[in-house]
XYZ file of C-alpha atoms in Angstrom:
190
model
C 0.000 0.000 0.000
C 2.866 2.356 0.834
C 4.390 1.693 -2.561
C 1.182 2.636 -4.378
C 0.886 5.855 -2.322
C 4.501 6.726 -3.058
C 4.058 6.154 -6.783
C 0.898 8.295 -6.718
C 2.802 11.100 -4.982
C 5.656 10.828 -7.480
C 3.224 10.940 -10.416
C 1.450 13.982 -8.942
C 4.720 15.883 -8.507
C 5.840 15.046 -12.036
C 2.443 16.091 -13.402
C 2.614 19.422 -11.559
C 6.121 20.079 -12.850
C 4.992 19.364 -16.414
C 1.915 21.622 -16.204
C 3.834 24.723 -17.255
C 2.191 26.342 -20.272
C 4.452 25.710 -23.267
C 4.453 29.292 -24.553
C 5.560 29.605 -28.122
C 6.194 32.344 -30.628
C 4.373 31.758 -33.897
C 6.760 31.977 -36.839
C 9.675 33.173 -34.701
C 12.129 31.938 -37.326
C 10.162 33.604 -40.178
C 10.433 30.391 -42.212
C 6.899 30.924 -43.557
C 8.477 33.606 -45.745
C 6.225 36.342 -44.357
C 5.033 37.892 -41.091
C 2.389 35.210 -40.391
C 1.538 35.253 -36.686
C 2.907 38.777 -36.251
C 1.174 42.180 -36.322
C 2.940 45.178 -37.863
C 2.346 48.786 -36.779
C 3.961 52.205 -37.038
C 6.434 52.856 -39.840
C 6.724 49.567 -41.734
C 8.251 51.018 -44.907
C 11.148 48.857 -46.190
C 10.365 45.983 -43.818
C 9.659 42.375 -44.632
C 10.867 38.799 -44.617
C 13.585 37.712 -47.024
C 14.930 34.364 -48.141
C 18.707 34.136 -48.155
C 20.506 31.529 -46.060
C 23.672 33.664 -46.101
C 21.946 36.470 -44.164
C 19.659 34.283 -42.023
C 20.891 33.316 -38.583
C 19.526 29.817 -39.186
C 17.278 28.336 -41.822
C 16.583 30.300 -44.979
C 14.503 33.297 -43.858
C 14.869 36.361 -41.631
C 12.991 39.584 -40.917
C 14.518 42.855 -42.114
C 13.769 46.427 -41.056
C 14.937 49.426 -43.076
C 12.364 52.027 -42.091
C 13.746 55.539 -41.609
C 12.892 58.506 -39.391
C 10.393 56.785 -37.063
C 9.822 53.489 -35.288
C 7.989 50.522 -36.727
C 6.729 47.651 -34.580
C 6.307 43.896 -34.838
C 4.220 42.171 -32.151
C 2.207 39.148 -31.113
C 0.301 37.940 -28.057
C 1.428 34.730 -26.347
C -0.538 32.661 -23.796
C 1.232 32.674 -20.432
C 0.649 31.541 -16.839
C 0.466 34.381 -14.329
C 3.479 34.229 -12.017
C 5.489 31.944 -14.316
C 8.991 33.048 -15.350
C 9.597 33.072 -19.105
C 12.711 33.443 -21.212
C 12.672 35.372 -24.464
C 15.615 34.989 -26.815
C 16.343 36.293 -30.311
C 19.198 37.118 -32.672
C 19.730 40.665 -33.975
C 22.116 41.873 -36.695
C 22.771 45.388 -37.984
C 24.651 46.737 -40.946
C 26.632 49.916 -40.548
C 24.919 52.923 -41.984
C 24.029 56.445 -41.037
C 22.781 56.477 -37.500
C 20.395 56.054 -35.846
C 19.757 52.352 -35.779
C 17.189 51.918 -33.030
C 15.835 48.726 -31.517
C 13.426 48.137 -28.643
C 12.135 45.083 -26.825
C 8.752 45.746 -25.223
C 6.805 43.247 -23.098
C 3.253 44.192 -22.076
C 4.006 47.855 -22.722
C 7.213 47.878 -20.640
C 10.441 48.618 -22.490
C 12.909 45.934 -21.385
C 15.638 46.985 -23.809
C 16.183 50.205 -25.752
C 19.217 50.464 -28.013
C 20.026 53.649 -29.891
C 22.876 54.224 -32.317
C 23.613 50.549 -32.972
C 26.574 50.292 -35.313
C 27.789 47.271 -37.281
C 26.767 44.216 -35.287
C 26.970 40.592 -36.373
C 24.147 38.339 -35.197
C 24.081 38.730 -31.438
C 22.066 36.489 -29.127
C 19.883 38.390 -26.656
C 18.156 36.714 -23.703
C 15.634 38.345 -21.367
C 13.716 36.769 -18.496
C 10.568 38.124 -16.881
C 7.570 37.009 -14.841
C 4.188 36.944 -16.597
C 1.646 39.226 -14.957
C -1.235 38.353 -17.303
C -2.629 35.280 -19.070
C -1.744 36.822 -22.432
C 1.612 38.543 -22.835
C 2.306 40.998 -25.637
C 5.763 40.641 -27.147
C 6.749 43.666 -29.253
C 9.867 44.746 -31.099
C 10.427 48.372 -32.128
C 12.881 49.180 -34.903
C 14.276 52.001 -37.024
C 17.230 51.853 -39.383
C 18.010 54.945 -41.430
C 19.691 54.120 -44.767
C 20.450 50.530 -43.797
C 18.873 47.425 -42.221
C 18.400 45.554 -38.968
C 17.862 41.779 -39.218
C 15.904 39.683 -36.700
C 15.779 35.877 -36.538
C 15.081 32.896 -34.269
C 12.727 34.520 -31.763
C 11.874 32.046 -28.978
C 9.681 32.391 -25.902
C 9.823 29.563 -23.362
C 8.784 28.916 -19.758
C 11.632 28.631 -17.274
C 11.153 25.625 -14.968
C 10.985 26.639 -11.331
C 13.912 25.255 -9.303
C 11.561 23.948 -6.611
C 9.540 22.042 -9.204
C 12.659 20.410 -10.628
C 13.947 19.705 -7.127
C 10.653 18.151 -6.097
C 10.722 15.924 -9.176
C 14.256 14.760 -8.404
C 13.385 14.076 -4.749
C 10.255 12.159 -5.746
C 12.257 10.116 -8.241
C 14.909 9.316 -5.611
C 12.247 8.252 -3.109
C 10.630 6.091 -5.791
C 13.948 4.361 -6.549
C 14.611 3.787 -2.850
C 11.154 2.297 -2.327
C 11.541 0.127 -5.428
C 14.818 -1.211 -4.025
C 13.207 -1.966 -0.657
C 10.211 -3.581 -2.354
C 12.470 -5.853 -4.424
C 14.535 -6.862 -1.391
C 11.458 -7.634 0.698
C 9.482 -9.634 -1.852
C 11.892 -10.972 -4.452
C 15.321 -11.383 -2.933
C 15.600 -14.169 -0.386
C-alpha cells in the first residue's frame, strides 16, 4: 500500500512540474516567408521577410527592417501563466549605416531593452527573463534603421522551470527508486 501511495505522490509531482504552459512564438524563425503570426504597426516602410541563407541566422529566412525617421513595430500575443517566469531569446544583426539604428524590446508595454545608435553588429544572441503578470503577454519589437537594415531571426519564448519544481521531481524520483529497491529486497530477494 505504501508503494502505491509513493508512486501516486511521485506521479502527482511530475504532473505538476509538467503543467507549465508551453508558450511559443508563432513563426519566430520567419520560415513561412512572411510575417504570419505577427502584427505590424507604425512605420513599416522597407520591412519584410527575405529568403537568403547567407543572411539568415539559421534556416533560410529572416525579418529585415529598413524604415527611416520613425519606429515601426512587430508584435504578437502569447498565452502565459500568471506568475510563471519566461525566457525570451532572439538574434539581432545590424549593418553599418548612417545612424540612428534603433531597436526596442517591449513586453506588455514595458520597455525591457532600448538600443540607440547601434553600429555594425553581427548576429548577437539576446536573452531576457521576466515574470508573466497576465494570461496573455504581448511581445513587441520596435525598430528604425536609417539608410540601412536591422535583421531579426530565431525569436523564442519559453517557460523557465521553477527550481523547486525540478527539485521536487528529483526528490520524488529518488524516493521512488529507494522504495523500489526496498520492495524488491522484501518480496523478491531471499
